[in-house]
XYZ file of C-alpha atoms in Angstrom:
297
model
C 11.709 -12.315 12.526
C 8.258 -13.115 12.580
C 6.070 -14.423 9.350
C 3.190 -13.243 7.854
C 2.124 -9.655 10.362
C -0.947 -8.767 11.041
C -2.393 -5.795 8.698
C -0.758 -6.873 5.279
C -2.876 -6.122 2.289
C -5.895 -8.355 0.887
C -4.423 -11.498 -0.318
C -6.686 -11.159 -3.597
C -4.539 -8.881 -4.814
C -1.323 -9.567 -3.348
C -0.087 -12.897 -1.977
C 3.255 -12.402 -1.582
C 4.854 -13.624 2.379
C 5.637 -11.328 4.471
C 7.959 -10.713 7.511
C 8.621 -8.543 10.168
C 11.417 -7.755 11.787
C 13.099 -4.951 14.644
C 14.540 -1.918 12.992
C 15.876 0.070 15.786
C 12.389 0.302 17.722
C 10.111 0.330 14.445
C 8.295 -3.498 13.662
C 9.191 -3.250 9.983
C 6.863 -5.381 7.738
C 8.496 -6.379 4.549
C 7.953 -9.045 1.551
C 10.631 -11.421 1.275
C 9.805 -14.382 -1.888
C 12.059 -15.719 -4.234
C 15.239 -17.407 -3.733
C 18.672 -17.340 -4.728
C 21.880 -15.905 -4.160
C 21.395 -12.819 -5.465
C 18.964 -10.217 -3.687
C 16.496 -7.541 -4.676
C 15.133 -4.784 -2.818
C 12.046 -2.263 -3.657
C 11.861 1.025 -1.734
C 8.712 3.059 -2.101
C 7.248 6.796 -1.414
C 4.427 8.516 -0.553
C 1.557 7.830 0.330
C 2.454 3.804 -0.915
C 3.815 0.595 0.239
C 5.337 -3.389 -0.703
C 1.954 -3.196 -2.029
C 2.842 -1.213 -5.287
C 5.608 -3.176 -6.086
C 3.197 -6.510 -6.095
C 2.454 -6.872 -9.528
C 6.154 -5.955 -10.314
C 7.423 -9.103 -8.459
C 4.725 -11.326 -9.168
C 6.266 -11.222 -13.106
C 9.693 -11.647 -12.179
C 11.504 -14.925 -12.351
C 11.399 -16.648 -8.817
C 15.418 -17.191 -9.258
C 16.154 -14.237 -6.889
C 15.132 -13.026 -3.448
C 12.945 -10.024 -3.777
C 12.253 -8.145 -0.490
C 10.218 -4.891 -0.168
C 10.038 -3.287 2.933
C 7.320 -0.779 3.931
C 8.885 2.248 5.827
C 8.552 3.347 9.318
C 4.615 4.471 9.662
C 3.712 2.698 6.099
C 2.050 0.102 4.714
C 2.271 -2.805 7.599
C 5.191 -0.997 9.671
C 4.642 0.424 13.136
C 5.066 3.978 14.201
C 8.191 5.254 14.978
C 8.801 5.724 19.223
C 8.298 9.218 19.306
C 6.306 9.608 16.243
C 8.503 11.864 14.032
C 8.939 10.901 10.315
C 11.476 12.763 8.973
C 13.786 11.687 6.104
C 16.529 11.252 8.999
C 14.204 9.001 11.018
C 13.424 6.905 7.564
C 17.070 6.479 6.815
C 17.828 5.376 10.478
C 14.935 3.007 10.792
C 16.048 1.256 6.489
C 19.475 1.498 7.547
C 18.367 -0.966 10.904
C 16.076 -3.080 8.336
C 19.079 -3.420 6.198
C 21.123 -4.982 9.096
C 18.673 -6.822 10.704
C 17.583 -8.459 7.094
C 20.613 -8.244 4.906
C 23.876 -7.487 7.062
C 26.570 -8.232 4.862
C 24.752 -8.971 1.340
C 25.045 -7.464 -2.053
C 21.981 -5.936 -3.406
C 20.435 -4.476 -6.688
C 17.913 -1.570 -5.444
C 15.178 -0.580 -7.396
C 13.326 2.541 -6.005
C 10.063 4.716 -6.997
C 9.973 8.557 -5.829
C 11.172 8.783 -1.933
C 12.309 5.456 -2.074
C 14.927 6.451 -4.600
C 16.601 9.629 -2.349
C 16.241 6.596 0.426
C 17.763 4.124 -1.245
C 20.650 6.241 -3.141
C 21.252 7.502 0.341
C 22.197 4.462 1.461
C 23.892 3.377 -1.918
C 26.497 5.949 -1.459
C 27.140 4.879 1.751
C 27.083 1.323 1.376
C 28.470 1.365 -2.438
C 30.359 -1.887 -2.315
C 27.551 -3.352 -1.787
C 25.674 -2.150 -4.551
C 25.204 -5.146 -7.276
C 22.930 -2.269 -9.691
C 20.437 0.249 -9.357
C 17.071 0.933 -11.062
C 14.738 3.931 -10.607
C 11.880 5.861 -11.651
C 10.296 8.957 -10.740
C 12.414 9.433 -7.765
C 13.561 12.565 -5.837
C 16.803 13.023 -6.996
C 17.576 16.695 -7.072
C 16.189 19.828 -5.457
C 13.305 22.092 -6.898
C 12.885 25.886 -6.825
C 8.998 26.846 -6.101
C 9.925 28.807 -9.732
C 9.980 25.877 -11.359
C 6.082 25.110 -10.961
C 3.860 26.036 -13.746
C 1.697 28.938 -12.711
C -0.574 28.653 -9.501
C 0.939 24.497 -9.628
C 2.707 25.512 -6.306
C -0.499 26.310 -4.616
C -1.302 23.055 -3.399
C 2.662 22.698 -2.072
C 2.558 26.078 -0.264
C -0.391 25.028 0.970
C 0.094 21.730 2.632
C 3.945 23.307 3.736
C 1.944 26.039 5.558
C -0.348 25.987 9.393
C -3.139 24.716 6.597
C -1.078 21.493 6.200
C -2.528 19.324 8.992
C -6.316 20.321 8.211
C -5.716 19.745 4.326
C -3.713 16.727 4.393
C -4.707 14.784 7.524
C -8.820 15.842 7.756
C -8.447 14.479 4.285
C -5.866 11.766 3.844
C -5.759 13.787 0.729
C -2.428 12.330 -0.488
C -4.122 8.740 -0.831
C -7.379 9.849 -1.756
C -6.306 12.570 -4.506
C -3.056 12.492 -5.296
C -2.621 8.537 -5.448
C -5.468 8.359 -8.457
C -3.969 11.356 -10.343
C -0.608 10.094 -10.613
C -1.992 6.771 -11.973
C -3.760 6.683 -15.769
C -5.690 3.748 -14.992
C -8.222 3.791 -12.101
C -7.464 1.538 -8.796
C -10.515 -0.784 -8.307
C -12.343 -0.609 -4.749
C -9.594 -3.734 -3.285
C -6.676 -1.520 -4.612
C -7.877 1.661 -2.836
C -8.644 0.126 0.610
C -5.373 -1.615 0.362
C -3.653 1.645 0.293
C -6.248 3.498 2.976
C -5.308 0.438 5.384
C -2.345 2.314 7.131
C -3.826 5.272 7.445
C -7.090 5.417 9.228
C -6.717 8.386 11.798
C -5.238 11.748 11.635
C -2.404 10.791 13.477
C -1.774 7.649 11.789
C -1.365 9.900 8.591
C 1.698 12.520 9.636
C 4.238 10.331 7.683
C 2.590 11.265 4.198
C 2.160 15.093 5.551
C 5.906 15.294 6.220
C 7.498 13.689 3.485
C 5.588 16.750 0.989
C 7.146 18.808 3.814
C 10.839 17.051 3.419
C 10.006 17.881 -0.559
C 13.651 20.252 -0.927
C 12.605 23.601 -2.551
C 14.849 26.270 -3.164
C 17.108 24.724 -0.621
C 14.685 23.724 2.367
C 14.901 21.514 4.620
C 18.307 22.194 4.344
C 19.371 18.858 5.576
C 17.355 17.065 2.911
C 18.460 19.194 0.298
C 22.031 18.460 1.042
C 21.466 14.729 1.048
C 19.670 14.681 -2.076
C 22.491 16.817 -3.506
C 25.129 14.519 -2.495
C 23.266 11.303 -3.745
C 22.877 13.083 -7.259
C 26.789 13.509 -7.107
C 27.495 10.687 -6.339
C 25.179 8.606 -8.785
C 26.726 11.294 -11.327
C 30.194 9.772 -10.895
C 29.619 6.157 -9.904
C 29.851 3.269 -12.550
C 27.416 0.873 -10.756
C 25.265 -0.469 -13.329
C 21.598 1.459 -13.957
C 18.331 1.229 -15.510
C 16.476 4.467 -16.141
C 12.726 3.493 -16.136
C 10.826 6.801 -17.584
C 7.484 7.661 -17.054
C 5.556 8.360 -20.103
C 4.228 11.520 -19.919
C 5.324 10.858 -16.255
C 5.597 13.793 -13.510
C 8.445 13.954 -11.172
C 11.259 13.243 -13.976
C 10.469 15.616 -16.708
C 11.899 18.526 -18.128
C 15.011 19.260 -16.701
C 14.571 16.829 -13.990
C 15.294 13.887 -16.666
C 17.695 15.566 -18.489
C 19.505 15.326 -15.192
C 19.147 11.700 -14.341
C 19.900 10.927 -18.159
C 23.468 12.457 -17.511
C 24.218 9.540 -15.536
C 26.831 6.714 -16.853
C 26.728 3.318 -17.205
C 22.973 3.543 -17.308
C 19.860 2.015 -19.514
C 16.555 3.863 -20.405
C 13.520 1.886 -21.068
C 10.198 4.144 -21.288
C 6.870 2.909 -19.964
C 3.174 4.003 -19.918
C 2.542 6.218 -16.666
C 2.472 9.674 -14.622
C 4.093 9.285 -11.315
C 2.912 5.700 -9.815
C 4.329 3.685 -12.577
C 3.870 0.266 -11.618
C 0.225 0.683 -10.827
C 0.342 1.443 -14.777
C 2.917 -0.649 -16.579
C 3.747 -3.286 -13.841
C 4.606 -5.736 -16.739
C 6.399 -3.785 -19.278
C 8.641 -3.092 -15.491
C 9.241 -6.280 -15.176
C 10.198 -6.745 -18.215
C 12.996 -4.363 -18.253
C 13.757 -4.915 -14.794
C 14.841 -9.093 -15.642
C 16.866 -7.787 -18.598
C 18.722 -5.908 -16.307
C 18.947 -8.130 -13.182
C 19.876 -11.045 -16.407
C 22.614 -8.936 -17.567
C 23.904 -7.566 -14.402
């Protein structure tokens, strides 16, 4: 393991170490501060990084380890060997992170969007090591294109079509659009470049035009769905502790979606200010809820 890589975000806003380590042929950048015995991990989505979580860990108390890594073709991370960024690839390259970093610890997970069908992935795999789990916004069950309001698939269809490369790599459109409309506050300039960093070039931009095309609607990709199916079951029926952190009005988890995560036992529900990015919005009011968990866990 290596400190400090090359590429991390502008230490004005965020100053947290970094490391890097060998997950099965990927250099995987990840925050590691804090100390203690017990351990913290943040998983992120698309289009973001260990960068969103920043302000998160900054207001925690420094009595645990917090580690975030950024995923395979993210944030600080290198490209995967052949290039291919599918939710299979992902799981492969955390899984290696996981052993190279943390081989035989217990961990409390706390996951935004993608990073929560990552990270419940592995939880059901791995559930005695699972100290708690925390989420918000995640992907945590399939959608039918049905369920979109009105011409709301448009954009989906779209980007899942031969358009996709031309709208969402010409245009790094999923940083430069859809990052400020799932946040209510505007990122300053720092905040923006921060999150434009890792992807500079077409190319360098396929992982955040694949994961809207690993997105499982009415049953496709077929593999994904049926992971994302399995992690709902089985965060349906486990007792592990968990905090519910709700987006308010949020996006992902709405409607039926949150009814669905609700269901879950052994689980707390705070509500915070937000859309989809929610600690870009309520990083302190997360933290917040996030020690009285870890505290009580």
């Amino acid at each position: 393991m290596s400190p400090n890589p090359a590429g991390t975000p502008d230490t004005r806003t965020d100053r947290h170490p970094r490391k890097i380590v060998d997950a099965d042929g990927v250099r995987m950048s990840y925050v590691d501060t804090g100390s203690g015995d017990r351990t913290v991990v943040f998983l992120h989505g698309n289009p973001t990084s260990s960068y969103m979580w920043r302000n998160v860990i900054a207001n925690l108390a420094p009595t645990r380890r917090y580690l975030a890594p950024d995923l395979a073709g993210m944030g600080a991370s290198g490209p995967t060997p052949d290039g291919t960024y599918r939710f299979g690839n992902h799981a492969r390259h955390l899984d290696a992170w996981f052993d190279a970093v943390l081989p035989d610890r217990k961990v409390t997970l706390v996951m935004h969007e993608w990073g929560a069908a990552l990270g419940l992935d592995w939880a059901r795999r791995h559930a005695d090591r699972v100290d708690g789990l925390a989420h918000m916004e995640g992907v945590v069950q399939g959608r039918r294109w049905a369920d979109f309001p009105p011409g709301g698939d448009a954009l989906f269809r779209a980007v899942r079509g031969d358009k996709g490369e031309e709208i969402v790599l010409d245009t790094n459109l999923f940083v430069e659009k859809m990052l400020p409309m799932g946040t209510l506050r505007a990122l300053d300039e720092r905040e923006m470049a921060a999150y434009r960093a890792p992807f500079p070039t077409r190319r360098s931009r396929v992982p955040t035009l694949t994961w809207a095309r690993e997105l499982p609607l009415d049953g496709e990709p077929q593999d994904v769905a049926a992971i994302v199916e399995a992690n709902g079951t089985w965060a349906s029926g486990s007792q592990v502790p968990k905090l519910l952190i709700a987006g308010e009005p949020g996006a992902v988890l709405t409607g039926a979606a949150l009814a669905y995560v609700r269901s879950w036992p052994n689980q707390r529900e705070v509500g915070v200010t937000g859309t989809h990015f929610l600690p870009e919005d309520s990083p302190q009011r997360i933290a917040e809820a996030l020690q009285e968990f870890l505290d009580q866990l």
